[in-house]
PDB file of C-alpha atoms in Angstrom:
ATOM      1  CA  UNK A   1      61.894 -41.644 -39.088  1.00 78.00           C
ATOM      2  CA  UNK A   2      59.259 -41.847 -41.633  1.00 95.00           C
ATOM      3  CA  UNK A   3      56.024 -43.947 -41.583  1.00 97.00           C
ATOM      4  CA  UNK A   4      53.660 -45.509 -44.144  1.00 98.00           C
ATOM      5  CA  UNK A   5      50.366 -46.863 -43.340  1.00 98.00           C
ATOM      6  CA  UNK A   6      48.167 -49.247 -45.456  1.00 98.00           C
ATOM      7  CA  UNK A   7      45.186 -50.819 -44.407  1.00 98.00           C
ATOM      8  CA  UNK A   8      44.582 -54.079 -44.218  1.00 98.00           C
ATOM      9  CA  UNK A   9      40.948 -55.257 -45.385  1.00 97.00           C
ATOM     10  CA  UNK A  10      39.629 -58.905 -44.187  1.00 96.00           C
ATOM     11  CA  UNK A  11      37.809 -61.087 -46.867  1.00 96.00           C
ATOM     12  CA  UNK A  12      36.468 -64.592 -46.680  1.00 95.00           C
ATOM     13  CA  UNK A  13      39.294 -65.779 -48.950  1.00 94.00           C
ATOM     14  CA  UNK A  14      41.562 -63.542 -47.757  1.00 95.00           C
ATOM     15  CA  UNK A  15      43.779 -60.183 -47.071  1.00 97.00           C
ATOM     16  CA  UNK A  16      41.917 -58.087 -49.838  1.00 98.00           C
ATOM     17  CA  UNK A  17      43.901 -58.244 -53.514  1.00 97.00           C
ATOM     18  CA  UNK A  18      43.821 -54.016 -53.133  1.00 98.00           C
ATOM     19  CA  UNK A  19      45.513 -54.219 -49.568  1.00 98.00           C
ATOM     20  CA  UNK A  20      48.461 -57.216 -51.062  1.00 98.00           C
ATOM     21  CA  UNK A  21      48.938 -54.659 -53.939  1.00 97.00           C
ATOM     22  CA  UNK A  22      49.195 -51.582 -51.470  1.00 98.00           C
ATOM     23  CA  UNK A  23      51.585 -53.385 -49.555  1.00 98.00           C
ATOM     24  CA  UNK A  24      53.869 -54.293 -52.325  1.00 97.00           C
ATOM     25  CA  UNK A  25      54.052 -50.900 -53.749  1.00 97.00           C
ATOM     26  CA  UNK A  26      54.377 -49.125 -50.334  1.00 97.00           C
ATOM     27  CA  UNK A  27      56.532 -51.572 -49.272  1.00 97.00           C
ATOM     28  CA  UNK A  28      59.277 -50.270 -52.305  1.00 97.00           C
ATOM     29  CA  UNK A  29      58.431 -46.408 -51.162  1.00 97.00           C
ATOM     30  CA  UNK A  30      60.065 -47.609 -47.841  1.00 97.00           C
ATOM     31  CA  UNK A  31      62.684 -49.526 -48.908  1.00 96.00           C
ATOM     32  CA  UNK A  32      63.718 -46.311 -51.262  1.00 94.00           C
ATOM     33  CA  UNK A  33      63.299 -43.943 -48.594  1.00 94.00           C
ATOM     34  CA  UNK A  34      63.944 -45.974 -45.580  1.00 96.00           C
ATOM     35  CA  UNK A  35      60.572 -45.482 -44.137  1.00 97.00           C
ATOM     36  CA  UNK A  36      58.947 -48.345 -41.843  1.00 98.00           C
ATOM     37  CA  UNK A  37      55.683 -49.854 -43.538  1.00 98.00           C
ATOM     38  CA  UNK A  38      53.143 -50.566 -40.912  1.00 98.00           C
ATOM     39  CA  UNK A  39      49.822 -52.565 -42.021  1.00 98.00           C
ATOM     40  CA  UNK A  40      46.658 -51.989 -39.436  1.00 98.00           C
ATOM     41  CA  UNK A  41      43.395 -53.508 -40.094  1.00 95.00           C
ATOM     42  CA  UNK A  42      40.280 -55.039 -38.012  1.00 91.00           C
ATOM     43  CA  UNK A  43      41.057 -58.852 -36.089  1.00 86.00           C
ATOM     44  CA  UNK A  44      39.411 -60.624 -33.492  1.00 84.00           C
ATOM     45  CA  UNK A  45      42.118 -62.641 -31.538  1.00 84.00           C
ATOM     46  CA  UNK A  46      40.568 -65.660 -34.169  1.00 87.00           C
ATOM     47  CA  UNK A  47      41.736 -68.088 -35.961  1.00 90.00           C
ATOM     48  CA  UNK A  48      41.819 -65.864 -39.573  1.00 93.00           C
ATOM     49  CA  UNK A  49      44.010 -63.046 -37.810  1.00 94.00           C
ATOM     50  CA  UNK A  50      46.785 -65.626 -38.191  1.00 94.00           C
ATOM     51  CA  UNK A  51      46.139 -65.567 -42.261  1.00 95.00           C
ATOM     52  CA  UNK A  52      46.282 -61.938 -42.165  1.00 96.00           C
ATOM     53  CA  UNK A  53      49.338 -61.713 -40.303  1.00 96.00           C
ATOM     54  CA  UNK A  54      51.270 -63.804 -43.098  1.00 96.00           C
ATOM     55  CA  UNK A  55      49.561 -62.286 -46.067  1.00 96.00           C
ATOM     56  CA  UNK A  56      51.097 -58.711 -44.489  1.00 97.00           C
ATOM     57  CA  UNK A  57      54.321 -60.131 -43.689  1.00 97.00           C
ATOM     58  CA  UNK A  58      54.773 -61.921 -47.752  1.00 95.00           C
ATOM     59  CA  UNK A  59      53.629 -58.828 -49.095  1.00 97.00           C
ATOM     60  CA  UNK A  60      56.095 -56.351 -47.050  1.00 97.00           C
ATOM     61  CA  UNK A  61      54.646 -54.737 -43.909  1.00 98.00           C
ATOM     62  CA  UNK A  62      57.296 -54.478 -41.149  1.00 98.00           C
ATOM     63  CA  UNK A  63      54.771 -54.409 -38.516  1.00 98.00           C
ATOM     64  CA  UNK A  64      51.454 -55.330 -38.029  1.00 98.00           C
ATOM     65  CA  UNK A  65      48.776 -53.681 -36.144  1.00 97.00           C
ATOM     66  CA  UNK A  66      45.077 -55.137 -35.382  1.00 96.00           C
ATOM     67  CA  UNK A  67      43.309 -51.911 -34.692  1.00 93.00           C
ATOM     68  CA  UNK A  68      39.610 -50.899 -33.133  1.00 91.00           C
ATOM     69  CA  UNK A  69      36.907 -49.031 -34.452  1.00 89.00           C
ATOM     70  CA  UNK A  70      39.106 -46.217 -34.986  1.00 90.00           C
ATOM     71  CA  UNK A  71      41.969 -47.846 -35.423  1.00 92.00           C
ATOM     72  CA  UNK A  72      43.463 -46.160 -38.641  1.00 95.00           C
ATOM     73  CA  UNK A  73      43.213 -42.614 -37.538  1.00 94.00           C
ATOM     74  CA  UNK A  74      43.924 -43.292 -34.082  1.00 94.00           C
ATOM     75  CA  UNK A  75      47.686 -44.799 -35.563  1.00 95.00           C
ATOM     76  CA  UNK A  76      47.904 -41.754 -38.279  1.00 95.00           C
ATOM     77  CA  UNK A  77      47.993 -39.533 -34.459  1.00 94.00           C
ATOM     78  CA  UNK A  78      50.473 -41.485 -33.402  1.00 95.00           C
ATOM     79  CA  UNK A  79      52.858 -42.054 -36.088  1.00 95.00           C
ATOM     80  CA  UNK A  80      51.973 -38.701 -38.333  1.00 95.00           C
ATOM     81  CA  UNK A  81      52.783 -41.289 -41.897  1.00 97.00           C
ATOM     82  CA  UNK A  82      54.395 -38.893 -44.933  1.00 96.00           C
ATOM     83  CA  UNK A  83      51.899 -42.142 -47.168  1.00 97.00           C
ATOM     84  CA  UNK A  84      48.490 -43.832 -46.160  1.00 98.00           C
ATOM     85  CA  UNK A  85      47.162 -46.526 -48.783  1.00 98.00           C
ATOM     86  CA  UNK A  86      43.357 -48.194 -48.633  1.00 98.00           C
ATOM     87  CA  UNK A  87      41.966 -50.334 -50.632  1.00 98.00           C
ATOM     88  CA  UNK A  88      39.534 -48.357 -53.105  1.00 97.00           C
ATOM     89  CA  UNK A  89      36.645 -50.328 -51.321  1.00 97.00           C
ATOM     90  CA  UNK A  90      33.981 -49.382 -48.540  1.00 95.00           C
ATOM     91  CA  UNK A  91      35.713 -50.569 -46.061  1.00 96.00           C
ATOM     92  CA  UNK A  92      38.686 -48.744 -46.968  1.00 97.00           C
ATOM     93  CA  UNK A  93      36.978 -45.518 -47.619  1.00 96.00           C
ATOM     94  CA  UNK A  94      35.736 -45.638 -44.419  1.00 95.00           C
ATOM     95  CA  UNK A  95      38.542 -46.044 -42.633  1.00 95.00           C
ATOM     96  CA  UNK A  96      40.319 -43.216 -44.041  1.00 96.00           C
ATOM     97  CA  UNK A  97      37.176 -40.733 -43.735  1.00 93.00           C
ATOM     98  CA  UNK A  98      38.151 -37.600 -41.790  1.00 90.00           C
ATOM     99  CA  UNK A  99      41.901 -38.258 -42.147  1.00 93.00           C
ATOM    100  CA  UNK A 100      43.097 -34.959 -41.972  1.00 90.00           C
ATOM    101  CA  UNK A 101      45.367 -35.905 -45.216  1.00 87.00           C
ATOM    102  CA  UNK A 102      42.519 -36.821 -47.110  1.00 79.00           C
ATOM    103  CA  UNK A 103      40.155 -37.266 -49.446  1.00 92.00           C
ATOM    104  CA  UNK A 104      41.888 -40.564 -50.814  1.00 96.00           C
ATOM    105  CA  UNK A 105      42.977 -40.413 -54.344  1.00 96.00           C
ATOM    106  CA  UNK A 106      42.013 -43.652 -56.080  1.00 96.00           C
ATOM    107  CA  UNK A 107      44.752 -45.215 -58.136  1.00 97.00           C
ATOM    108  CA  UNK A 108      44.654 -48.119 -60.125  1.00 96.00           C
ATOM    109  CA  UNK A 109      47.639 -49.653 -59.127  1.00 96.00           C
ATOM    110  CA  UNK A 110      48.507 -51.726 -62.792  1.00 95.00           C
ATOM    111  CA  UNK A 111      52.238 -52.005 -62.866  1.00 93.00           C
ATOM    112  CA  UNK A 112      54.652 -52.116 -60.515  1.00 93.00           C
ATOM    113  CA  UNK A 113      56.166 -48.781 -61.235  1.00 91.00           C
ATOM    114  CA  UNK A 114      53.008 -46.886 -62.012  1.00 92.00           C
ATOM    115  CA  UNK A 115      53.574 -43.571 -63.901  1.00 87.00           C
ATOM    116  CA  UNK A 116      51.821 -41.810 -61.335  1.00 85.00           C
ATOM    117  CA  UNK A 117      54.747 -42.270 -59.204  1.00 84.00           C
ATOM    118  CA  UNK A 118      55.216 -42.926 -55.213  1.00 86.00           C
ATOM    119  CA  UNK A 119      52.059 -42.159 -53.658  1.00 92.00           C
ATOM    120  CA  UNK A 120      49.804 -39.774 -52.423  1.00 95.00           C
ATOM    121  CA  UNK A 121      49.130 -38.457 -49.110  1.00 96.00           C
ATOM    122  CA  UNK A 122      45.979 -41.184 -48.932  1.00 97.00           C
ATOM    123  CA  UNK A 123      46.002 -43.534 -51.760  1.00 97.00           C
ATOM    124  CA  UNK A 124      43.149 -45.556 -52.246  1.00 98.00           C
ATOM    125  CA  UNK A 125      44.014 -48.450 -54.826  1.00 98.00           C
ATOM    126  CA  UNK A 126      42.766 -50.476 -57.460  1.00 98.00           C
ATOM    127  CA  UNK A 127      43.609 -53.684 -57.752  1.00 98.00           C
ATOM    128  CA  UNK A 128      45.018 -53.935 -61.158  1.00 97.00           C
ATOM    129  CA  UNK A 129      47.893 -56.455 -60.772  1.00 96.00           C
ATOM    130  CA  UNK A 130      48.936 -59.446 -58.992  1.00 95.00           C
ATOM    131  CA  UNK A 131      51.209 -59.183 -55.628  1.00 96.00           C
ATOM    132  CA  UNK A 132      54.748 -58.830 -56.729  1.00 95.00           C
ATOM    133  CA  UNK A 133      56.391 -59.136 -53.606  1.00 93.00           C
ATOM    134  CA  UNK A 134      56.404 -62.776 -51.783  1.00 90.00           C
ATOM    135  CA  UNK A 135      58.719 -62.596 -48.367  1.00 91.00           C
ATOM    136  CA  UNK A 136      58.636 -65.345 -46.298  1.00 88.00           C
ATOM    137  CA  UNK A 137      57.804 -63.204 -42.999  1.00 87.00           C
ATOM    138  CA  UNK A 138      54.989 -63.873 -40.869  1.00 89.00           C
ATOM    139  CA  UNK A 139      54.317 -61.026 -38.515  1.00 95.00           C
ATOM    140  CA  UNK A 140      53.606 -61.082 -34.669  1.00 94.00           C
ATOM    141  CA  UNK A 141      50.446 -59.074 -34.829  1.00 94.00           C
ATOM    142  CA  UNK A 142      50.085 -56.071 -31.673  1.00 95.00           C
ATOM    143  CA  UNK A 143      46.500 -55.555 -30.751  1.00 94.00           C
ATOM    144  CA  UNK A 144      45.194 -52.310 -29.638  1.00 92.00           C
ATOM    145  CA  UNK A 145      43.303 -51.979 -26.456  1.00 90.00           C
ATOM    146  CA  UNK A 146      39.440 -51.507 -28.020  1.00 90.00           C
ATOM    147  CA  UNK A 147      40.099 -53.863 -30.758  1.00 90.00           C
ATOM    148  CA  UNK A 148      37.541 -55.906 -29.365  1.00 87.00           C
ATOM    149  CA  UNK A 149      34.693 -53.399 -30.117  1.00 90.00           C
ATOM    150  CA  UNK A 150      35.062 -54.263 -33.315  1.00 87.00           C
ATOM    151  CA  UNK A 151      31.769 -56.459 -34.417  1.00 89.00           C
ATOM    152  CA  UNK A 152      33.494 -58.894 -36.794  1.00 90.00           C
ATOM    153  CA  UNK A 153      31.112 -59.485 -39.880  1.00 91.00           C
ATOM    154  CA  UNK A 154      28.865 -62.469 -40.189  1.00 91.00           C
ATOM    155  CA  UNK A 155      31.110 -64.771 -42.644  1.00 93.00           C
ATOM    156  CA  UNK A 156      34.060 -64.486 -40.254  1.00 93.00           C
ATOM    157  CA  UNK A 157      32.347 -67.514 -38.280  1.00 91.00           C
ATOM    158  CA  UNK A 158      31.203 -69.079 -41.218  1.00 92.00           C
ATOM    159  CA  UNK A 159      34.622 -69.632 -42.427  1.00 92.00           C
ATOM    160  CA  UNK A 160      36.350 -70.332 -39.048  1.00 92.00           C
ATOM    161  CA  UNK A 161      34.083 -73.008 -38.064  1.00 91.00           C
ATOM    162  CA  UNK A 162      34.465 -74.111 -41.823  1.00 90.00           C
ATOM    163  CA  UNK A 163      39.100 -74.563 -40.694  1.00 90.00           C
ATOM    164  CA  UNK A 164      40.632 -77.966 -39.381  1.00 84.00           C
ATOM    165  CA  UNK A 165      42.522 -77.627 -36.238  1.00 78.00           C
ATOM    166  CA  UNK A 166      45.577 -77.463 -38.477  1.00 80.00           C
ATOM    167  CA  UNK A 167      43.994 -75.923 -41.447  1.00 85.00           C
ATOM    168  CA  UNK A 168      46.317 -72.646 -42.547  1.00 87.00           C
ATOM    169  CA  UNK A 169      43.718 -69.654 -43.077  1.00 92.00           C
ATOM    170  CA  UNK A 170      43.345 -68.175 -46.361  1.00 92.00           C
ATOM    171  CA  UNK A 171      46.038 -65.978 -46.882  1.00 94.00           C
ATOM    172  CA  UNK A 172      45.159 -64.381 -50.492  1.00 94.00           C
ATOM    173  CA  UNK A 173      42.944 -66.552 -53.345  1.00 91.00           C
ATOM    174  CA  UNK A 174      42.995 -65.067 -56.681  1.00 92.00           C
ATOM    175  CA  UNK A 175      39.415 -66.647 -57.567  1.00 91.00           C
ATOM    176  CA  UNK A 176      36.227 -68.038 -55.407  1.00 87.00           C
ATOM    177  CA  UNK A 177      35.996 -71.175 -54.325  1.00 84.00           C
ATOM    178  CA  UNK A 178      33.767 -72.872 -57.102  1.00 89.00           C
ATOM    179  CA  UNK A 179      32.319 -72.115 -60.113  1.00 95.00           C
ATOM    180  CA  UNK A 180      33.564 -69.478 -62.627  1.00 96.00           C
ATOM    181  CA  UNK A 181      30.724 -67.593 -64.256  1.00 97.00           C
ATOM    182  CA  UNK A 182      30.985 -64.824 -66.763  1.00 97.00           C
ATOM    183  CA  UNK A 183      29.197 -61.891 -68.384  1.00 97.00           C
ATOM    184  CA  UNK A 184      29.289 -59.814 -70.766  1.00 94.00           C
ATOM    185  CA  UNK A 185      26.697 -57.575 -72.998  1.00 84.00           C
ATOM    186  CA  UNK A 186      28.261 -58.525 -76.314  1.00 86.00           C
ATOM    187  CA  UNK A 187      29.882 -61.337 -77.891  1.00 89.00           C
ATOM    188  CA  UNK A 188      33.323 -62.435 -76.938  1.00 93.00           C
ATOM    189  CA  UNK A 189      36.271 -63.139 -79.319  1.00 94.00           C
ATOM    190  CA  UNK A 190      37.697 -66.272 -80.343  1.00 96.00           C
ATOM    191  CA  UNK A 191      40.888 -65.620 -78.246  1.00 96.00           C
ATOM    192  CA  UNK A 192      38.957 -64.145 -75.347  1.00 96.00           C
ATOM    193  CA  UNK A 193      36.520 -67.584 -75.301  1.00 96.00           C
ATOM    194  CA  UNK A 194      39.570 -69.651 -75.146  1.00 96.00           C
ATOM    195  CA  UNK A 195      41.249 -67.859 -72.211  1.00 95.00           C
ATOM    196  CA  UNK A 196      37.692 -68.119 -70.629  1.00 96.00           C
ATOM    197  CA  UNK A 197      37.739 -72.407 -71.313  1.00 95.00           C
ATOM    198  CA  UNK A 198      41.116 -72.545 -69.819  1.00 94.00           C
ATOM    199  CA  UNK A 199      39.727 -70.697 -66.724  1.00 93.00           C
ATOM    200  CA  UNK A 200      36.750 -73.435 -67.183  1.00 94.00           C
ATOM    201  CA  UNK A 201      34.137 -70.317 -66.702  1.00 96.00           C
ATOM    202  CA  UNK A 202      30.481 -70.607 -68.245  1.00 96.00           C
ATOM    203  CA  UNK A 203      28.768 -67.858 -69.674  1.00 97.00           C
ATOM    204  CA  UNK A 204      25.872 -66.517 -67.877  1.00 97.00           C
ATOM    205  CA  UNK A 205      22.972 -64.767 -69.382  1.00 94.00           C
ATOM    206  CA  UNK A 206      22.615 -61.961 -66.773  1.00 95.00           C
ATOM    207  CA  UNK A 207      23.932 -60.735 -63.819  1.00 97.00           C
ATOM    208  CA  UNK A 208      21.491 -61.779 -61.446  1.00 97.00           C
ATOM    209  CA  UNK A 209      22.282 -65.388 -62.540  1.00 97.00           C
ATOM    210  CA  UNK A 210      25.589 -65.150 -62.872  1.00 97.00           C
ATOM    211  CA  UNK A 211      26.024 -64.391 -58.964  1.00 97.00           C
ATOM    212  CA  UNK A 212      22.871 -66.774 -58.649  1.00 96.00           C
ATOM    213  CA  UNK A 213      25.510 -69.974 -60.193  1.00 96.00           C
ATOM    214  CA  UNK A 214      29.093 -68.748 -59.489  1.00 95.00           C
ATOM    215  CA  UNK A 215      31.333 -67.840 -57.025  1.00 95.00           C
ATOM    216  CA  UNK A 216      33.595 -66.206 -59.249  1.00 96.00           C
ATOM    217  CA  UNK A 217      32.044 -63.359 -61.198  1.00 97.00           C
ATOM    218  CA  UNK A 218      34.046 -61.908 -64.354  1.00 98.00           C
ATOM    219  CA  UNK A 219      32.430 -58.583 -65.431  1.00 98.00           C
ATOM    220  CA  UNK A 220      33.492 -58.931 -69.008  1.00 97.00           C
ATOM    221  CA  UNK A 221      32.818 -55.067 -69.152  1.00 95.00           C
ATOM    222  CA  UNK A 222      33.427 -51.170 -69.315  1.00 94.00           C
ATOM    223  CA  UNK A 223      29.956 -50.346 -68.112  1.00 94.00           C
ATOM    224  CA  UNK A 224      29.194 -49.584 -64.187  1.00 96.00           C
ATOM    225  CA  UNK A 225      28.723 -52.766 -62.603  1.00 97.00           C
ATOM    226  CA  UNK A 226      24.961 -53.539 -61.869  1.00 97.00           C
ATOM    227  CA  UNK A 227      23.873 -53.604 -58.457  1.00 97.00           C
ATOM    228  CA  UNK A 228      23.342 -56.772 -58.282  1.00 97.00           C
ATOM    229  CA  UNK A 229      27.037 -57.849 -58.338  1.00 98.00           C
ATOM    230  CA  UNK A 230      27.509 -55.068 -56.028  1.00 97.00           C
ATOM    231  CA  UNK A 231      25.257 -56.298 -53.310  1.00 97.00           C
ATOM    232  CA  UNK A 232      26.620 -60.388 -53.726  1.00 97.00           C
ATOM    233  CA  UNK A 233      27.554 -62.077 -51.089  1.00 95.00           C
ATOM    234  CA  UNK A 234      30.473 -61.730 -49.173  1.00 94.00           C
ATOM    235  CA  UNK A 235      32.393 -65.096 -50.106  1.00 93.00           C
ATOM    236  CA  UNK A 236      31.638 -64.055 -54.135  1.00 95.00           C
ATOM    237  CA  UNK A 237      34.735 -63.308 -55.532  1.00 96.00           C
ATOM    238  CA  UNK A 238      34.043 -59.897 -58.665  1.00 97.00           C
ATOM    239  CA  UNK A 239      36.669 -59.466 -60.990  1.00 97.00           C
ATOM    240  CA  UNK A 240      36.401 -56.563 -63.678  1.00 98.00           C
ATOM    241  CA  UNK A 241      37.786 -57.009 -67.159  1.00 97.00           C
ATOM    242  CA  UNK A 242      36.946 -53.465 -68.782  1.00 96.00           C
ATOM    243  CA  UNK A 243      39.130 -53.458 -71.962  1.00 92.00           C
ATOM    244  CA  UNK A 244      41.988 -51.574 -73.070  1.00 86.00           C
ATOM    245  CA  UNK A 245      41.763 -47.691 -72.807  1.00 79.00           C
ATOM    246  CA  UNK A 246      39.339 -47.640 -69.704  1.00 83.00           C
ATOM    247  CA  UNK A 247      39.065 -44.828 -67.329  1.00 88.00           C
ATOM    248  CA  UNK A 248      38.549 -45.148 -62.992  1.00 93.00           C
ATOM    249  CA  UNK A 249      34.483 -46.074 -62.490  1.00 95.00           C
ATOM    250  CA  UNK A 250      33.477 -45.238 -58.751  1.00 95.00           C
ATOM    251  CA  UNK A 251      31.890 -48.632 -58.928  1.00 97.00           C
ATOM    252  CA  UNK A 252      34.584 -50.598 -59.579  1.00 97.00           C
ATOM    253  CA  UNK A 253      34.686 -50.308 -55.568  1.00 97.00           C
ATOM    254  CA  UNK A 254      33.060 -53.378 -55.084  1.00 97.00           C
ATOM    255  CA  UNK A 255      35.691 -55.722 -57.311  1.00 98.00           C
ATOM    256  CA  UNK A 256      38.148 -57.747 -55.620  1.00 97.00           C
ATOM    257  CA  UNK A 257      40.512 -57.202 -59.315  1.00 97.00           C
ATOM    258  CA  UNK A 258      40.135 -54.845 -62.076  1.00 98.00           C
ATOM    259  CA  UNK A 259      42.438 -56.161 -64.296  1.00 97.00           C
ATOM    260  CA  UNK A 260      43.904 -54.181 -67.338  1.00 95.00           C
ATOM    261  CA  UNK A 261      43.885 -54.300 -71.361  1.00 94.00           C
ATOM    262  CA  UNK A 262      42.865 -56.569 -73.623  1.00 94.00           C
ATOM    263  CA  UNK A 263      40.492 -59.066 -71.806  1.00 94.00           C
ATOM    264  CA  UNK A 264      42.751 -62.230 -73.362  1.00 95.00           C
ATOM    265  CA  UNK A 265      45.946 -60.296 -71.806  1.00 95.00           C
ATOM    266  CA  UNK A 266      44.035 -59.466 -68.681  1.00 95.00           C
ATOM    267  CA  UNK A 267      42.251 -62.943 -68.412  1.00 95.00           C
ATOM    268  CA  UNK A 268      45.774 -65.217 -68.864  1.00 93.00           C
ATOM    269  CA  UNK A 269      46.664 -63.437 -65.489  1.00 91.00           C
ATOM    270  CA  UNK A 270      44.331 -65.074 -64.204  1.00 91.00           C
ATOM    271  CA  UNK A 271      45.395 -68.579 -65.311  1.00 89.00           C
ATOM    272  CA  UNK A 272      49.209 -67.612 -64.874  1.00 85.00           C
ATOM    273  CA  UNK A 273      48.585 -66.558 -60.883  1.00 85.00           C
ATOM    274  CA  UNK A 274      50.966 -68.114 -58.602  1.00 82.00           C
ATOM    275  CA  UNK A 275      49.334 -67.893 -55.927  1.00 78.00           C
ATOM    276  CA  UNK A 276      46.225 -70.166 -54.929  1.00 60.00           C
ATOM    277  CA  UNK A 277      43.187 -69.439 -57.615  1.00 54.00           C
ATOM    278  CA  UNK A 278      40.556 -71.237 -55.343  1.00 45.00           C
ATOM    279  CA  UNK A 279      39.619 -70.583 -51.604  1.00 42.00           C
ATOM    280  CA  UNK A 280      37.516 -73.384 -51.607  1.00 36.00           C
TER     281      UNK A 280
END
């Protein structure tokens, strides 16, 4: 049987959006071709693994594996997948580094039926749309033998400590847990302002101020993401709204979402999201 692999990146707000939409796209391909969809990511046999297991099942995976330091490469060697999808992030690209079918081809996934077709040998996904599959299934994860050799980032302990004994860990959240700040080098129009008000988003005078005062930063620009936004703390979410007719920018690797089209329409996607808008 043919196999498709998707790399799952964890964040303080649950599954990284690019991994979520990659799962949805892979689910469609797998269903069309009778392939098995396997999701693989880092785990530590802790509380947050359950949230990722829920997310993997929700967005279409058949199998979930928590891997060691080279988990994706080892699974590729074992299964010889026809497609591998990873988020277009530093972590996702690092996971795919050295795979024989590489390098990853970056794709901005803005629709459920992209013009670029099925998938590349290795596709690096930019999240430009909300996930479109929500299956009521939680997967039982398999653990590779060396899973405990992966050192979890510092934020994992912080998020786990904040969870009560009966709390469900984060699965997928669209925005951060607190204030929303937006940054734009040019004045915004009335329509954009109206949607920003619906999001309770306040302007920041600079990217530095947005990071200091916001838990979600809206970068309303087609210009490259400033370094201060790329290096923000892990719990702060970055949403890029570049406007219409914009090509891929390498700095988008630092964002959770890059939403296409006019600014009012892109922002309305966040307002109307069926998923949890906050992780707190």
